[in-house]
Amino acid sequence: MLTTSSPPRADRLLSWGLRLAGAAAVLVLGGIVLVLLMQSAPFLLDHGSDLWRNDWQPGQARYGMAAMVAGSIVVSVLALLLAGPLAVLLAAWLRYFAPALRRPMLALVELMAGIPSVVYGLWGMLVLVPWINQWAPPGASWLAASLVLALMILPLALLVTDTALGQLPVRYLQAGQALSLSRVGMLRRVLLPQAGASIVSGLVLQFGRALGETMAVLMVAGNVVQWPGSLFDPVRTLTANIALEMAYATGDHRVALFASGLLLLLVTALLLLLSWRLRGEKHALA
Amino acid sequence: MQQKMWGALLCVLAMMGCQPATDKLVITGSSTIAPLMAELAERFEAQTGVQVDVQSGGSGRGISDVRQGLADLGMVSRALKQDEQDLAGHVIARDGIALIVHAENPVAPLTRDQIIAIYTGKLDSWSLLGGADRPITVVHKADGRSTQELFLEHFGLDNDQVRADLVIGENQQGIKAVAGDPYAIGYVSIGTAVYEADHDVPLRLLPLQGVPASLAALEQGDYPLSRELNLVSRGELKRQAKALLDFLADPAQAEIYHAYYFLPATR
């Protein structure tokens, strides 16, 4: 790259443009946090201690959100447990064991990633829920929500893993072959550990997406406010709660929903921090 | 949301002074009525040029706005209470709530006590009602919906007594849930249920206290679980408000009411 003491006009314009864009991103995020804080502050002062109870009856001014926080987390965790390993295995298999299938499969997966979430929700509601209902009524449940979410996050998790594996230096592969390592051994001992950080960061992003997903979950989770006791129990997530009640809420109830949005933001932020810690703060998320 | 944006747009236009303020009507209140009113208001505007600003925010807001003079008309999706006699009510439509089960569910008409027992979780298998030995999937509405309020009020229940298996938002979600589960019971707006059952959706509307759940029974005033949709006003009506009420009562608008599954009030 060439550098001169006084950069040309175009470069300066570009640099200012980038700074502006960066500032805009920060401002928007800051604005969201500020609005959520301002909207929910009076409520948090009045009812803050009630939030952690498991008793959501806004009609009677009882605003316990604990069960919904738990609902949000368990639904997303199970989705990630289902989709994560599958995505990693599938990506590795396509890249190293079945390269002929890789292109068509990735095209299919990209198509899957482009399907709107409501369509997944509709499928879950019309096919998955009645099916689960035959074995374990009512069907709309923690399991149904996690399965739909797993299906939704699988494509991007797979693509991210594929990219992470693709970015590994070719010499690892060559060295492995020169040492006549088995393909499985090479994958397990060399390739996956090397790509691990990028894979985990991709999965964390997908976890955040699962946590924030609203419509698809709303359609299949059953939305009963209760502790998730079994896989077949209906649960309500924080996002579903906001979508269900915001249009009809007034006064304190409405503010309580803003507070639950703030809560969701906090949970997401904490999870991100945790994942950075786990990865030894190697690099921030892309 | 749409009405709100529409309302906000109208506010901006009004502030810009595009129209004299007297040529404008403000209607606030029930979110049940608001979508219907927004569409009717749009037609009224096209015909008369009078601006109508429709904002939803619950029946309570409709009443307080009219009392404070912030709105010309308030939308109230229930009958007026004893302490609201200072307001004049104009019934524009009727709506009812039907209990629905899957078409294959053989259950006999349920009594009031049986419905209460089902919704409070005391009765949780169809075998106790002459059906299959399967648990009952209780479909309930989310908080704040007037359908839910009316249902709870009719059966004398508090929301925290209800033991639901599935909590839904829109009527359509309730229809899909019950049509997809032979062992579910739910309640939705009567018009929606009748429409879907007529269009080959596997639903059965349960009669209530011996009265079949039909638009005809609703029209005759026999159906017990029904409500009136009101516009309320205080004192002398504006000329434009009078014109709007006449417009709403015009039989030519009936199809719009039906599109929202309401029964236009007959005068």
XYZ file of C-alpha atoms in Angstrom:
553
model
C 0.000 0.000 0.000
C 1.259 3.488 -0.846
C 1.183 6.240 1.738
C 2.017 9.876 1.185
C 2.372 12.721 3.671
C -0.866 14.341 2.485
C -3.385 11.772 1.396
C -5.411 12.512 -1.733
C -8.881 13.994 -1.444
C -10.649 10.757 -2.263
C -8.885 9.000 0.607
C -9.798 11.694 3.067
C -13.403 11.533 1.929
C -13.394 7.790 2.346
C -11.847 8.000 5.775
C -14.462 10.524 6.933
C -17.207 8.441 5.388
C -16.052 5.416 7.307
C -15.811 7.381 10.540
C -19.353 8.639 9.977
C -20.647 5.154 9.318
C -18.896 3.843 12.420
C -20.313 6.657 14.522
C -23.789 5.994 13.142
C -23.627 2.363 14.203
C -22.548 3.345 17.718
C -25.167 6.087 17.911
C -27.989 3.779 16.842
C -27.008 1.152 19.386
C -26.560 3.812 22.054
C -29.947 5.246 21.120
C -31.622 1.886 21.543
C -30.064 1.370 24.957
C -30.935 4.921 25.985
C -34.583 4.630 24.924
C -34.949 1.285 26.687
C -33.345 2.678 29.835
C -35.404 5.852 29.851
C -38.657 4.041 29.143
C -38.128 1.420 31.792
C -36.357 3.435 34.513
C -39.484 4.550 36.438
C -40.873 1.046 36.276
C -37.617 -0.528 37.429
C -37.546 1.822 40.421
C -41.105 0.841 41.398
C -41.200 -2.834 40.528
C -37.524 -3.747 40.076
C -37.496 -6.262 42.896
C -40.592 -8.030 41.525
C -38.940 -8.788 38.194
C -37.187 -11.867 39.481
C -40.348 -13.528 40.669
C -42.181 -16.059 38.581
C -45.538 -14.346 38.465
C -46.551 -12.541 35.283
C -50.082 -11.150 35.692
C -49.923 -7.659 34.218
C -53.684 -7.259 34.684
C -53.053 -7.378 38.437
C -49.811 -5.385 38.349
C -47.617 -8.448 38.929
C -44.607 -8.381 36.671
C -42.346 -11.357 37.449
C -40.214 -12.242 34.436
C -37.962 -15.003 35.757
C -39.826 -17.811 34.004
C -39.643 -16.006 30.673
C -35.917 -15.292 31.008
C -35.451 -18.997 31.718
C -37.699 -19.840 28.762
C -35.669 -17.667 26.402
C -32.403 -19.225 27.537
C -33.377 -22.905 27.573
C -35.071 -22.720 24.171
C -31.979 -21.153 22.590
C -29.505 -23.428 24.397
C -31.271 -26.567 23.206
C -31.478 -25.165 19.671
C -27.736 -24.534 19.709
C -27.014 -27.988 21.137
C -29.036 -29.513 18.318
C -27.788 -27.351 15.459
C -24.179 -26.617 16.496
C -22.612 -30.115 16.432
C -24.644 -31.034 13.384
C -23.452 -27.929 11.519
C -19.800 -28.536 12.402
C -19.894 -32.228 11.493
C -21.769 -31.568 8.274
C -19.389 -28.787 7.212
C -16.318 -30.914 7.926
C -17.810 -33.909 6.157
C -18.712 -31.887 3.079
C -15.293 -30.252 2.871
C -13.029 -33.238 3.528
C -15.049 -36.365 2.853
C -17.571 -35.492 0.154
C -16.212 -32.496 -1.793
C -18.379 -33.377 -4.791
C -21.501 -32.764 -2.711
C -20.213 -29.548 -1.183
C -21.281 -27.055 -3.851
C -24.858 -28.264 -4.280
C -25.300 -28.680 -0.525
C -24.016 -25.171 0.199
C -26.346 -23.762 -2.439
C -29.238 -25.551 -0.762
C -28.164 -24.326 2.642
C -27.876 -20.737 1.406
C -31.417 -21.044 0.140
C -32.472 -22.317 3.567
C -30.839 -19.320 5.208
C -32.921 -17.014 3.036
C -36.290 -18.402 4.100
C -38.120 -15.886 6.316
C -38.506 -16.954 9.933
C -42.308 -16.770 9.774
C -42.231 -19.547 7.184
C -40.298 -21.756 9.592
C -42.834 -20.827 12.243
C -45.729 -21.714 9.992
C -44.174 -25.067 9.163
C -43.604 -25.716 12.851
C -47.174 -24.806 13.677
C -48.822 -26.848 10.939
C -46.518 -29.896 10.811
C -44.193 -30.164 13.789
C -46.592 -29.196 16.579
C -49.413 -31.571 15.522
C -46.812 -34.323 15.162
C -45.394 -33.820 18.656
C -48.963 -33.525 19.884
C -49.613 -37.131 18.917
C -46.923 -38.338 21.300
C -46.933 -35.732 24.010
C -49.761 -33.194 24.017
C -50.132 -30.240 23.727
C -47.362 -30.255 21.117
C -46.536 -26.565 21.284
C -43.565 -26.810 23.594
C -39.959 -26.095 24.500
C -38.951 -28.940 22.173
C -40.951 -27.622 19.211
C -39.501 -24.133 19.645
C -35.941 -25.475 19.907
C -36.354 -27.692 16.846
C -37.648 -24.822 14.717
C -34.873 -22.554 15.959
C -32.272 -25.250 15.332
C -33.472 -25.529 11.770
C -33.251 -21.757 11.411
C -29.721 -21.360 12.734
C -28.305 -24.506 11.126
C -27.680 -22.961 7.669
C -25.632 -19.983 8.841
C -23.791 -22.062 11.436
C -22.851 -24.470 8.673
C -21.723 -21.706 6.315
C -19.638 -20.041 9.029
C -17.971 -23.346 9.889
C -17.281 -24.025 6.238
C -15.665 -20.609 5.824
C -13.605 -21.091 8.992
C -12.284 -24.431 7.723
C -11.634 -22.903 4.297
C -9.452 -20.195 5.811
C -7.024 -22.681 7.356
C -3.625 -22.619 5.632
C -3.274 -25.358 3.021
C 0.074 -26.355 4.508
C -1.674 -27.868 7.557
C -3.437 -30.212 5.217
C -0.269 -30.917 3.259
C 1.781 -31.521 6.393
C -0.887 -33.850 7.694
C -0.906 -35.797 4.464
C 2.912 -35.963 4.448
C 2.735 -37.480 7.931
C 0.082 -39.854 6.575
C -2.405 -38.904 9.305
C -5.856 -40.360 8.868
C -8.457 -37.860 7.704
C -10.444 -38.257 10.913
C -7.345 -37.845 13.041
C -6.269 -34.761 11.124
C -9.726 -33.245 11.491
C -9.924 -33.990 15.178
C -6.358 -33.089 16.171
C -5.425 -30.335 13.737
C -8.151 -28.728 11.659
C -11.064 -28.372 14.090
C -8.890 -27.100 16.973
C -7.252 -24.584 14.636
C -10.583 -23.316 13.329
C -12.200 -23.606 16.765
C -12.203 -19.927 17.675
C -13.897 -18.849 14.441
C -16.416 -21.683 14.692
C -17.312 -20.808 18.274
C -17.667 -17.156 17.396
C -20.024 -18.078 14.567
C -22.077 -20.276 16.885
C -22.285 -17.518 19.472
C -23.709 -15.178 16.849
C -26.279 -17.816 15.968
C -27.112 -18.216 19.642
C -27.803 -14.506 19.813
C -30.037 -14.847 16.797
C -31.955 -17.700 18.407
C -32.405 -15.622 21.560
C -33.814 -12.729 19.573
C -36.061 -14.729 17.265
C -39.685 -13.841 17.873
C -42.323 -14.844 15.366
C -41.308 -18.458 14.748
C -41.022 -19.086 18.484
C -44.303 -17.349 19.211
C -46.048 -19.713 16.824
C -44.764 -22.995 18.279
C -43.712 -22.465 21.901
C -47.172 -22.475 23.484
C -46.481 -19.200 25.323
C -47.607 -20.285 28.765
C -45.684 -18.398 31.436
C -44.145 -21.156 33.558
C -40.798 -22.701 34.428
C -39.638 -25.012 31.643
C -40.026 -28.276 33.554
C -40.035 -30.751 30.694
C -39.219 -30.730 26.994
C -42.908 -31.108 26.244
C -44.120 -28.230 28.405
C -45.108 -24.986 26.717
C -42.852 -22.031 27.555
C -42.934 -18.306 26.838
C -39.852 -16.399 25.776
C -39.230 -12.712 26.456
C -39.465 -11.844 22.775
C -42.734 -13.727 22.324
C -44.090 -11.912 25.358
C -43.287 -8.517 23.858
C -44.848 -9.471 20.526
C -47.967 -10.934 22.158
C -48.733 -8.090 24.499
C -47.148 -4.863 23.240
C -50.008 -3.860 20.949
C -52.510 -4.221 23.780
C -50.495 -2.923 26.690
C -50.996 0.431 28.372
C -49.399 2.171 31.328
C -47.206 0.070 33.587
C -47.790 -3.049 31.521
C -46.304 -1.344 28.471
C -43.331 -0.086 30.448
C -42.829 -3.595 31.831
C -42.468 -4.830 28.265
C -39.818 -2.188 27.578
C -38.049 -3.398 30.706
C -38.157 -6.946 29.377
C -36.548 -5.674 26.168
C -33.779 -4.164 28.280
C -33.459 -7.454 30.122
C -33.071 -9.282 26.823
C -30.344 -6.852 25.792
C -28.539 -7.476 29.087
C -28.780 -11.261 28.729
C -27.360 -11.062 25.199
C -24.544 -8.758 26.316
C -23.649 -11.060 29.209
C -23.545 -14.088 26.931
C -21.267 -12.276 24.494
C -18.920 -11.267 27.299
C -18.903 -14.831 28.550
C -18.020 -16.198 25.146
C -15.172 -13.697 24.764
C -13.852 -14.818 28.130
C -14.121 -18.466 27.092
C -12.113 -17.785 23.979
C -9.456 -15.946 25.945
C -10.314 -12.650 24.226
C -8.280 -13.734 21.241
C -10.091 -11.333 18.989
C -13.356 -9.490 19.126
C -16.262 -10.851 17.121
C -16.327 -9.992 13.472
C -49.299 0.271 14.135
C -50.673 1.269 10.789
C -53.411 3.330 12.352
C -50.883 5.017 14.551
C -48.693 5.969 11.626
C -51.751 7.152 9.806
C -52.736 9.123 12.872
C -49.262 10.592 13.225
C -49.305 11.601 9.583
C -52.642 13.297 10.043
C -51.357 15.101 13.126
C -48.436 16.444 11.162
C -50.728 17.565 8.360
C -53.045 19.187 10.866
C -50.174 21.043 12.510
C -49.058 22.280 9.136
C -52.469 23.829 8.850
C -53.402 22.100 5.612
C -56.978 21.896 6.831
C -58.909 24.007 9.272
C -59.010 22.212 12.619
C -62.806 22.129 12.680
C -62.858 19.839 9.660
C -61.186 17.039 11.537
C -62.435 14.227 13.743
C -60.355 12.471 16.378
C -61.366 8.936 17.390
C -59.418 6.983 20.007
C -59.923 3.807 22.007
C -60.403 0.076 21.669
C -57.880 -1.858 19.616
C -60.630 -4.319 18.688
C -62.548 -1.628 16.836
C -59.605 0.431 15.573
C -58.760 -1.611 12.432
C -62.416 -1.586 11.337
C -62.756 2.088 12.157
C -59.561 2.978 10.282
C -60.896 1.428 7.114
C -64.354 2.931 7.470
C -62.799 6.311 8.252
C -60.709 6.141 5.106
C -63.853 5.647 3.023
C -65.592 8.436 4.903
C -62.679 10.758 4.147
C -62.742 9.887 0.473
C -66.449 10.671 0.344
C -66.622 13.831 2.439
C -63.108 15.221 2.685
C -63.346 15.322 6.486
C -60.119 14.157 8.077
C -60.513 11.345 10.588
C -57.689 10.474 12.933
C -58.046 6.969 14.412
C -55.767 5.935 17.291
C -55.968 2.754 19.332
C -55.067 2.456 22.994
C -57.796 0.490 24.682
C -61.412 1.183 25.605
C -60.266 2.985 28.752
C -58.362 5.538 26.744
C -61.373 6.100 24.486
C -63.480 7.001 27.491
C -60.944 9.259 29.191
C -60.072 11.041 25.920
C -63.718 11.859 25.257
C -64.171 13.069 28.831
C -61.151 15.345 28.542
C -62.208 16.597 25.146
C -59.119 15.147 23.457
C -61.231 13.009 21.136
C -64.566 13.601 19.452
C -65.542 9.953 19.652
C -64.222 7.089 21.779
C -64.165 3.441 20.716
C -65.367 1.128 23.504
C -65.643 -2.604 22.863
C -68.177 -3.311 25.639
C -71.392 -1.916 27.017
C -71.115 1.313 29.001
C -70.814 0.884 32.756
C -72.971 2.458 35.451
C -70.462 5.238 36.142
C -70.142 6.134 32.480
C -73.648 7.465 32.028
C -72.308 10.962 31.385
C -71.391 9.671 27.941
C -73.692 8.857 25.066
C -73.130 5.439 23.501
C -73.731 4.648 19.845
C -73.690 0.917 19.132
C -72.074 0.389 15.740
C -71.632 -3.383 15.729
C -71.905 -6.591 17.713
C -69.322 -9.270 18.276
C -69.483 -12.605 20.070
C -67.081 -15.228 21.336
C -67.458 -18.866 20.321
C -65.957 -21.900 22.024
C -64.392 -24.127 19.397
C -63.161 -27.717 19.276
C -61.813 -29.886 16.462
C -64.475 -31.166 14.032
C -63.725 -34.774 15.028
C -64.215 -34.102 18.721
C -67.496 -35.868 19.655
C -67.983 -33.985 22.928
C -71.543 -32.991 23.842
C -72.387 -29.341 24.547
C -70.512 -28.249 27.657
C -72.129 -26.666 30.675
C -70.859 -23.483 32.252
C -69.365 -25.424 35.163
C -67.601 -27.853 32.824
C -66.028 -24.997 30.876
C -64.867 -23.363 34.102
C -63.444 -26.715 35.296
C -61.593 -27.172 31.995
C -60.081 -23.704 32.053
C -59.016 -23.933 35.689
C -57.354 -27.307 35.126
C -59.715 -29.267 37.402
C -61.002 -31.267 34.468
C -58.135 -32.332 32.249
C -59.195 -35.360 30.224
C -61.822 -35.718 27.525
C -62.751 -39.133 28.967
C -64.573 -37.334 31.784
C -66.737 -35.665 29.134
C -67.531 -38.776 27.094
C -64.585 -38.436 24.723
C -61.260 -40.195 24.228
C -58.886 -40.749 27.134
C -56.653 -37.841 26.142
C -55.617 -34.715 28.007
C -57.421 -31.516 27.067
C -55.297 -28.869 25.343
C -56.597 -25.613 26.781
C -56.110 -22.689 24.384
C -56.236 -19.279 26.050
C -55.647 -15.712 24.860
C -52.784 -13.466 25.888
C -53.263 -10.704 28.423
C -54.828 -7.425 27.438
C -57.018 -8.751 24.622
C -60.633 -7.730 25.050
C -61.730 -11.189 23.890
C -59.907 -12.644 26.859
C -61.389 -10.070 29.254
C -64.916 -10.791 28.080
C -64.381 -14.547 28.291
C -63.005 -14.336 31.837
C -65.766 -11.963 32.889
C -68.499 -14.175 31.467
C -67.244 -17.220 33.336
C -66.341 -15.303 36.472
C -62.672 -16.239 36.306
C -59.469 -14.413 37.194
C -56.636 -14.772 34.717
C -54.322 -16.345 37.304
C -56.832 -19.177 37.883
C -56.570 -20.244 34.250
C -54.313 -23.246 33.571
C -53.627 -22.984 29.858
C -51.590 -25.294 27.625
C -51.317 -22.813 24.808
C -51.496 -19.034 24.890
C -52.258 -17.333 21.607
C -52.426 -13.818 20.249
C -54.527 -13.447 17.149
C -57.784 -15.264 16.420
C -56.126 -16.955 13.447
C -53.526 -18.571 15.671
C -56.314 -20.000 17.823
C -58.090 -21.359 14.758
C -54.905 -23.094 13.538
C -54.146 -24.493 16.983
C -57.582 -26.043 17.412
C -57.847 -27.233 13.798
C -54.480 -28.966 14.182
C -55.230 -30.672 17.494
C -58.259 -32.993 17.874
C -58.023 -32.633 21.655
C -57.915 -28.846 21.930
C -60.539 -26.377 23.073
C -60.340 -22.646 22.527
C -62.362 -19.504 22.080
C -62.253 -16.907 19.318
C -64.412 -14.181 17.861
C -67.605 -15.777 16.563
C -67.363 -14.317 13.062
C -63.860 -15.690 12.546
C -64.907 -19.156 13.703
C -68.010 -19.219 11.483
C -66.025 -18.064 8.462
C -63.278 -20.673 8.919
C -65.706 -23.520 9.656
C -67.577 -22.603 6.450
C -64.312 -22.798 4.525
C -63.548 -26.431 5.315
C -61.360 -25.820 8.334
C -62.048 -28.769 10.686
C -63.690 -26.816 13.483
C -66.852 -27.242 15.487
C -68.491 -24.355 17.302
C -69.956 -25.434 20.638
C -73.365 -24.101 21.582
C -73.359 -22.061 24.770
C -76.195 -22.478 27.284
C -78.246 -24.193 24.597
C -77.823 -21.390 22.051
C -75.937 -22.303 18.873
C -72.889 -20.126 18.162
C -74.006 -18.470 14.952
C -74.210 -14.990 13.534
C -78.003 -15.389 13.432
C -78.211 -16.064 17.176
C -75.888 -13.128 17.731
C -78.108 -10.923 15.586
C -81.205 -11.867 17.547
C -79.424 -11.114 20.796
C -79.869 -14.680 22.111
C -76.196 -15.609 22.254
C -74.971 -15.168 25.830
C -71.270 -14.434 25.242
C -71.515 -11.286 23.152
C -70.612 -7.652 23.396
C -71.525 -4.427 21.748
C -68.945 -2.293 19.999
C -69.624 1.323 20.899
C -68.661 4.797 19.854
C -69.097 7.151 22.788
C -69.433 10.909 22.780
C -70.039 13.660 25.297
C -72.424 16.576 24.940
C -73.429 18.012 21.609
C -72.118 16.069 18.612
C -70.132 17.912 15.968
C -71.770 18.105 12.571
C -69.004 15.931 11.096
C -69.356 13.374 13.884
C -73.064 13.109 13.162
C -72.299 12.623 9.492
C -69.790 9.876 10.380
C -72.314 8.041 12.561
C -74.850 8.148 9.731
C -72.182 6.897 7.368
C -71.347 4.000 9.713
C -75.003 2.984 9.939
C -75.418 2.969 6.165
C -76.159 -0.621 5.018
C -73.753 -0.032 2.127
C -70.870 -0.416 4.604
C -72.064 -3.814 5.880
C -69.524 -5.736 3.832
C -66.653 -3.953 5.580
C -68.021 -4.944 8.971
C -68.288 -8.506 7.723
C -64.715 -8.421 6.448
C -63.686 -7.794 10.064
C -66.195 -10.442 11.245
C -68.426 -8.010 13.065
C -72.146 -7.730 12.796
C -73.252 -4.185 11.924
C -75.806 -2.868 14.385
C -79.286 -2.581 13.016
C -81.117 0.580 13.825
